[in-house]
């Protein structure tokens, strides 16, 4: 079956979110990144600012020279991560097989969804409408038989564009022919420079070179280029099968009625769960407390935090609160456990949520203790070191 691959990439992502949230910024050149007067760079610029030649990765001093009347704003990563999560949620409602590529883009394998959503164009329009309705933002979509072409296509009619690539090989070759070599996804600035030395400026120029010559010139990368130039790409869309949850439970020999003992057990379990979470490079936002009373079924209570976490302290605090809330109605406990879920990549956390100074300080100490434990357990294996108060 012919594949149908979409690539969706949001328009001026960070800047568009700021414009969405502050109407005064709409229609203005908005530059997200370091502030003028510092040595930092531009993260991104609104399309109004791009007119002045301002773009990602440019030194902020250079941006300021080009656009002194721009509005310069420092990024709010926590906010952008949250929108990113909502975006991926929308993708997941169109296909279970989607592959996030960065904070604002993903591949979607839409093969076989015609009966559900209509033609490829109609499907792309539905995704675009969902992004508009639910996020009040715009994205651009490439529709193609593979990832390479979908990725290239999403960039062709930005902002808010839908670009359909032909599906027949002959037409694909013709479609690629006039494009500059730099547009071929996978060819960086260095390779483009090198190809220029051989007189290769367009993808058509690359198509015209005999394959042996490509292999002679580019060695191992030769066959790769040989396929790329004709838009051939078999790589599957790889849903990263996100880890659903990380958890730990403890069953007591005898029922426990002592709240302090339960808290101590939770401390130990939180230490283990947080270590495993960090080891996997994950951060989660939903914490679940599970318990079983003597003859009863398992029960669980969850809390979803406004930010993602990976430290013992941050996991322990909500489970202890949940346990204390439930405690008046709990008799004796046979089993207790906690788990973390709601992972989303390695997004940054918002430390500012811990507003009280004391809490922040205590959290910092805990984070240090966690780091130390990670190092020790790497060196000596599990159980190499315990925190005071741990059972
Ligand atoms: P991009 O999708 O590359 O850019 P964009 O969404 O801002 O604009 P476009 O319409 O061209 O897609 O990157 C997504 C976000 O990632 C971007 O809004 C800011 C961030 N980013 C950086 O912080 N630094 C960078 O160098 C780049 C390229 C992006
Ligand atoms: Mg983008």
XYZ file of C-alpha atoms and ligand atoms in Angstrom:
421
model
C 0.000 0.000 0.000
C 1.222 3.495 -0.830
C 2.045 5.421 2.285
C 0.543 8.801 3.151
C 2.838 10.843 5.354
C 2.171 14.293 6.780
C 4.670 16.677 8.306
C 3.180 19.463 10.405
C 5.314 22.395 11.533
C 3.943 25.343 13.482
C 4.490 28.868 12.186
C 6.886 31.109 14.146
C 6.007 28.928 17.122
C 7.313 30.824 20.194
C 6.489 34.226 18.683
C 2.999 33.147 17.596
C 2.188 31.970 21.127
C 3.243 35.346 22.552
C 1.144 37.154 19.939
C -1.800 34.919 20.669
C -1.579 35.604 24.406
C -1.012 39.341 24.105
C -3.140 41.037 21.413
C -0.936 44.123 21.542
C 1.837 42.119 19.917
C -0.222 41.051 16.918
C 0.930 42.482 13.620
C 4.190 43.606 15.191
C 7.744 42.385 14.709
C 8.238 40.172 17.773
C 11.620 38.666 18.500
C 11.896 35.871 21.046
C 15.314 35.219 22.517
C 17.920 37.050 24.540
C 17.344 40.722 25.146
C 19.249 43.397 23.188
C 22.418 44.419 24.958
C 23.304 40.825 25.808
C 25.413 38.349 23.863
C 22.604 35.888 23.216
C 20.774 34.832 20.083
C 17.330 34.907 18.531
C 15.192 31.818 19.188
C 12.632 32.836 16.621
C 10.985 35.876 15.098
C 7.423 36.625 14.037
C 6.843 36.820 10.298
C 6.570 40.614 10.676
C 10.155 40.639 12.007
C 11.445 38.284 9.311
C 10.763 41.015 6.743
C 13.745 42.819 8.297
C 15.933 39.773 7.904
C 15.701 38.646 11.525
C 15.715 34.889 12.073
C 16.547 31.998 14.408
C 20.121 31.682 15.711
C 21.088 35.221 14.681
C 23.041 37.225 17.285
C 20.624 39.469 19.127
C 22.897 42.459 18.450
C 22.548 41.823 14.728
C 18.780 41.462 15.051
C 18.599 44.766 16.900
C 20.557 46.498 14.147
C 18.107 45.202 11.582
C 14.971 45.755 13.598
C 15.448 48.293 16.413
C 11.708 48.911 16.740
C 10.966 45.213 17.306
C 9.443 43.897 20.527
C 12.057 41.729 22.250
C 10.805 39.052 24.610
C 12.556 36.373 26.641
C 11.237 32.851 26.003
C 8.810 31.220 28.466
C 9.771 27.615 27.908
C 7.209 26.222 30.332
C 4.403 27.828 28.381
C 5.716 26.648 25.011
C 6.145 23.087 26.317
C 2.548 23.075 27.435
C 1.334 24.214 23.997
C 3.605 21.606 22.450
C 1.970 18.944 24.583
C -1.479 20.116 23.471
C -0.317 20.049 19.862
C 0.925 16.454 20.146
C -2.404 15.569 21.766
C -4.198 16.873 18.648
C -1.910 14.796 16.409
C -2.628 11.706 18.497
C -6.330 12.184 17.793
C -5.673 11.931 14.052
C -3.332 8.948 14.166
C -1.752 6.778 16.820
C 1.379 6.762 14.673
C 2.921 10.186 14.988
C 6.553 11.065 15.585
C 7.438 14.360 17.255
C 10.552 15.819 15.657
C 10.905 18.883 17.813
C 8.778 21.081 20.035
C 6.568 22.315 17.170
C 6.650 19.624 14.498
C 5.817 15.995 13.923
C 5.375 13.378 11.248
C 1.976 11.729 11.053
C 1.480 8.452 9.259
C -1.982 8.937 7.745
C -1.880 5.818 5.563
C -5.320 4.239 5.280
C -7.232 7.052 6.978
C -9.117 8.155 3.857
C -12.433 6.665 5.006
C -12.086 8.486 8.290
C -10.992 11.937 7.192
C -11.442 12.133 3.396
C -8.869 12.977 0.743
C -5.307 13.916 1.771
C -6.145 17.592 1.252
C -9.339 17.354 3.304
C -7.420 15.546 6.029
C -4.760 18.257 6.115
C -7.482 20.906 6.285
C -9.037 19.111 9.251
C -5.720 19.024 11.101
C -5.151 22.673 10.305
C -8.646 23.553 11.553
C -8.108 21.583 14.774
C -4.884 23.502 15.420
C -6.685 26.781 14.753
C -9.778 25.992 16.831
C -8.067 24.473 19.810
C -4.778 26.333 20.009
C -5.587 29.529 18.163
C -2.338 29.102 16.244
C -1.375 28.167 12.701
C 0.831 25.458 11.293
C 1.966 24.410 7.838
C 1.522 20.915 6.480
C 3.384 18.841 3.925
C 1.572 15.846 2.420
C 3.706 13.251 0.658
C 4.458 9.565 0.150
C 7.370 9.697 2.614
C 9.056 11.627 5.427
C 11.697 13.322 3.301
C 9.174 14.850 0.919
C 6.630 15.686 3.631
C 9.286 17.518 5.627
C 10.403 19.495 2.599
C 6.821 20.284 1.597
C 5.685 21.684 4.951
C 8.234 24.460 4.531
C 7.154 25.484 1.042
C 4.079 27.575 1.728
C 4.651 28.964 5.180
C 2.823 30.333 7.069
C -0.476 28.428 7.272
C 0.085 26.519 4.021
C -0.766 23.019 2.872
C 1.558 21.591 0.228
C 0.802 18.363 -1.603
C 3.685 16.496 -3.219
C 2.934 14.300 -6.241
C 2.958 10.547 -5.636
C 4.281 9.254 -8.988
C 8.043 8.844 -9.279
C 8.309 10.741 -12.542
C 6.438 13.705 -11.087
C 8.438 13.565 -7.862
C 11.666 13.810 -9.847
C 10.291 16.812 -11.737
C 8.996 18.376 -8.511
C 12.456 18.241 -6.931
C 14.418 19.233 -10.024
C 14.302 23.064 -9.794
C 14.800 23.263 -6.019
C 18.100 24.517 -4.618
C 20.229 21.720 -3.184
C 19.974 23.210 0.305
C 16.246 22.440 0.376
C 16.936 18.714 0.313
C 16.321 17.622 3.890
C 19.582 16.126 5.144
C 21.909 18.327 3.156
C 23.525 20.840 5.454
C 25.383 24.045 4.649
C 28.766 22.260 4.475
C 27.644 19.575 2.049
C 25.886 22.203 -0.062
C 29.151 24.169 -0.272
C 31.004 21.036 -1.259
C 28.463 20.169 -3.927
C 28.706 23.686 -5.282
C 32.365 23.005 -6.058
C 31.134 20.305 -8.424
C 28.717 22.729 -10.029
C 25.743 21.216 -8.231
C 23.296 23.960 -7.263
C 19.877 22.424 -7.765
C 18.504 19.004 -6.935
C 18.189 18.560 -10.719
C 21.984 18.983 -11.014
C 22.402 16.239 -8.431
C 19.951 13.997 -10.296
C 22.072 14.302 -13.425
C 25.252 12.899 -11.851
C 25.914 9.173 -12.493
C 25.601 7.129 -9.319
C 29.205 5.781 -9.412
C 30.457 9.316 -9.404
C 28.359 10.166 -6.369
C 29.741 7.150 -4.540
C 33.305 8.016 -5.552
C 32.904 11.563 -4.346
C 30.873 11.074 -1.199
C 31.914 7.607 -0.092
C 29.441 6.130 2.373
C 26.993 8.992 1.939
C 26.955 8.453 -1.845
C 24.118 5.883 -1.952
C 22.173 8.003 0.526
C 22.364 11.074 -1.732
C 21.598 8.886 -4.714
C 18.208 8.081 -3.180
C 17.505 11.464 -1.656
C 17.835 13.247 -4.991
C 14.884 11.285 -6.387
C 12.823 11.714 -3.235
C 13.172 8.059 -2.263
C 12.833 7.452 1.472
C 11.554 4.300 3.197
C 12.078 5.376 6.779
C 9.011 4.579 8.880
C 7.225 7.096 11.071
C 8.364 6.006 14.482
C 5.980 6.583 17.262
C 8.379 6.714 20.148
C 6.124 4.467 22.195
C 6.264 6.746 25.159
C 6.873 5.122 28.501
C 3.456 5.020 30.096
C 4.448 5.147 33.740
C 7.219 4.413 36.208
C 6.152 3.115 39.566
C 7.067 1.188 42.661
C 4.990 -0.586 45.289
C 5.622 -2.179 48.629
C 3.602 -4.925 50.252
C 3.811 -5.151 54.022
C 4.060 -8.444 55.890
C 1.444 -7.150 58.259
C -1.167 -4.439 57.831
C 0.103 -1.012 58.746
C -1.944 1.510 60.680
C 0.855 3.936 61.316
C 0.810 7.016 59.082
C 4.452 7.838 59.815
C 5.537 4.396 58.685
C 3.592 4.751 55.459
C 5.205 8.106 54.795
C 8.639 6.611 55.357
C 7.868 3.845 52.911
C 6.680 6.383 50.373
C 9.926 8.293 50.823
C 11.925 5.212 49.938
C 9.697 4.397 46.967
C 9.781 8.010 45.707
C 13.580 7.876 45.832
C 13.575 4.767 43.655
C 10.957 6.034 41.214
C 12.639 9.405 40.793
C 16.026 7.761 40.197
C 14.532 5.573 37.466
C 12.767 8.568 35.934
C 15.981 10.586 35.781
C 17.924 7.635 34.434
C 15.533 7.491 31.491
C 15.847 11.238 30.977
C 12.118 11.678 31.566
C 9.988 14.095 33.491
C 6.342 13.454 34.261
C 3.462 15.525 35.473
C 0.988 13.036 36.920
C 1.648 11.451 40.286
C -0.424 8.524 41.468
C -0.715 7.106 44.954
C -1.839 3.492 45.075
C -2.851 1.588 48.192
C -4.706 -1.482 49.234
C -6.482 -1.902 52.510
C -6.497 -5.314 54.192
C -9.285 -6.986 52.275
C -10.118 -4.363 49.781
C -9.326 -3.693 46.195
C -6.513 -1.505 45.120
C -7.319 2.153 45.108
C -5.478 4.961 43.473
C -5.596 8.721 43.549
C -3.779 10.912 41.058
C -2.749 14.482 40.819
C -1.611 16.227 37.657
C 0.812 19.050 38.256
C 1.123 22.169 36.122
C 4.733 21.245 35.326
C 6.856 18.137 34.894
C 9.030 16.757 37.644
C 11.742 14.161 38.271
C 12.966 14.622 41.826
C 12.153 12.719 45.000
C 10.927 15.809 46.806
C 8.566 16.834 44.043
C 7.112 13.337 43.824
C 6.861 12.863 47.560
C 5.051 16.104 48.354
C 1.852 15.373 46.370
C 1.649 11.695 47.392
C 1.974 12.601 51.052
C -0.738 15.214 50.625
C -3.001 12.708 48.921
C -2.332 10.124 51.610
C -3.122 12.625 54.369
C -6.369 13.555 52.648
C -7.434 9.930 52.379
C -6.123 8.875 55.766
C -9.310 9.479 57.823
C -11.133 6.949 55.636
C -8.347 4.395 55.493
C -8.250 1.564 58.010
C -5.066 -0.426 57.681
C -2.822 -0.620 54.662
C -1.511 -3.786 53.096
C 0.188 -2.298 50.073
C 1.329 1.156 49.153
C 2.977 2.567 46.036
C 3.431 5.538 43.845
C 3.954 6.088 40.168
C 4.655 8.912 37.794
C 3.203 9.265 34.297
C 2.320 11.930 31.768
C 5.826 12.073 30.376
C 6.672 14.465 27.744
C 10.198 14.355 26.343
C 12.885 16.265 28.126
C 11.062 19.546 28.355
C 12.211 22.026 30.954
C 10.497 22.448 34.271
C 9.337 25.655 35.773
C 11.132 26.112 39.038
C 9.230 29.333 39.634
C 6.240 27.313 40.762
C 7.906 26.855 44.082
C 7.232 30.382 45.164
C 7.980 30.150 48.843
C 11.623 30.649 49.454
C 11.816 28.028 52.133
C 10.290 25.439 49.900
C 12.605 26.352 47.070
C 15.592 25.991 49.313
C 14.512 22.670 50.647
C 13.825 21.503 47.113
C 17.271 22.522 46.011
C 18.840 20.511 48.795
C 16.780 17.546 47.790
C 17.796 17.883 44.191
C 21.412 17.894 45.300
C 20.770 14.800 47.369
C 19.154 13.165 44.342
C 22.101 14.009 42.121
C 24.430 12.542 44.682
C 22.337 9.396 44.890
C 22.375 9.061 41.107
C 26.158 9.246 41.098
C 26.510 6.836 43.990
C 24.095 4.298 42.537
C 25.958 4.474 39.232
C 29.177 3.719 41.072
C 28.069 1.200 43.642
C 24.788 -0.082 42.320
C 21.437 0.252 44.015
C 21.374 0.614 47.743
C 24.815 2.180 47.838
C 23.617 5.042 49.948
C 20.574 6.051 51.921
C 19.196 9.354 52.881
C 18.650 10.037 56.558
C 15.096 9.046 57.495
C 14.824 6.379 54.846
C 13.758 2.919 55.890
P 11.134 26.280 13.881
O 9.967 25.433 13.489
O 12.416 26.044 13.175
O 10.766 27.816 13.670
P 9.418 28.591 13.904
O 8.312 27.669 14.275
O 9.655 29.690 14.879
O 9.144 29.261 12.509
P 8.702 28.538 11.136
O 7.385 29.164 10.805
O 9.764 28.867 10.180
O 8.602 27.088 11.406
O 11.416 26.133 15.407
C 10.377 25.987 16.371
C 10.717 26.748 17.629
O 11.956 26.298 18.148
C 10.887 28.229 17.402
O 9.660 28.950 17.497
C 11.868 28.625 18.469
C 12.694 27.376 18.699
N 14.018 27.530 18.049
C 15.070 28.032 18.795
O 14.916 28.336 19.973
N 16.284 28.193 18.180
C 16.495 27.890 16.866
O 17.613 28.072 16.346
C 15.403 27.367 16.105
C 15.585 27.008 14.653
C 14.181 27.194 16.749
Mg 7.965 25.912 13.145
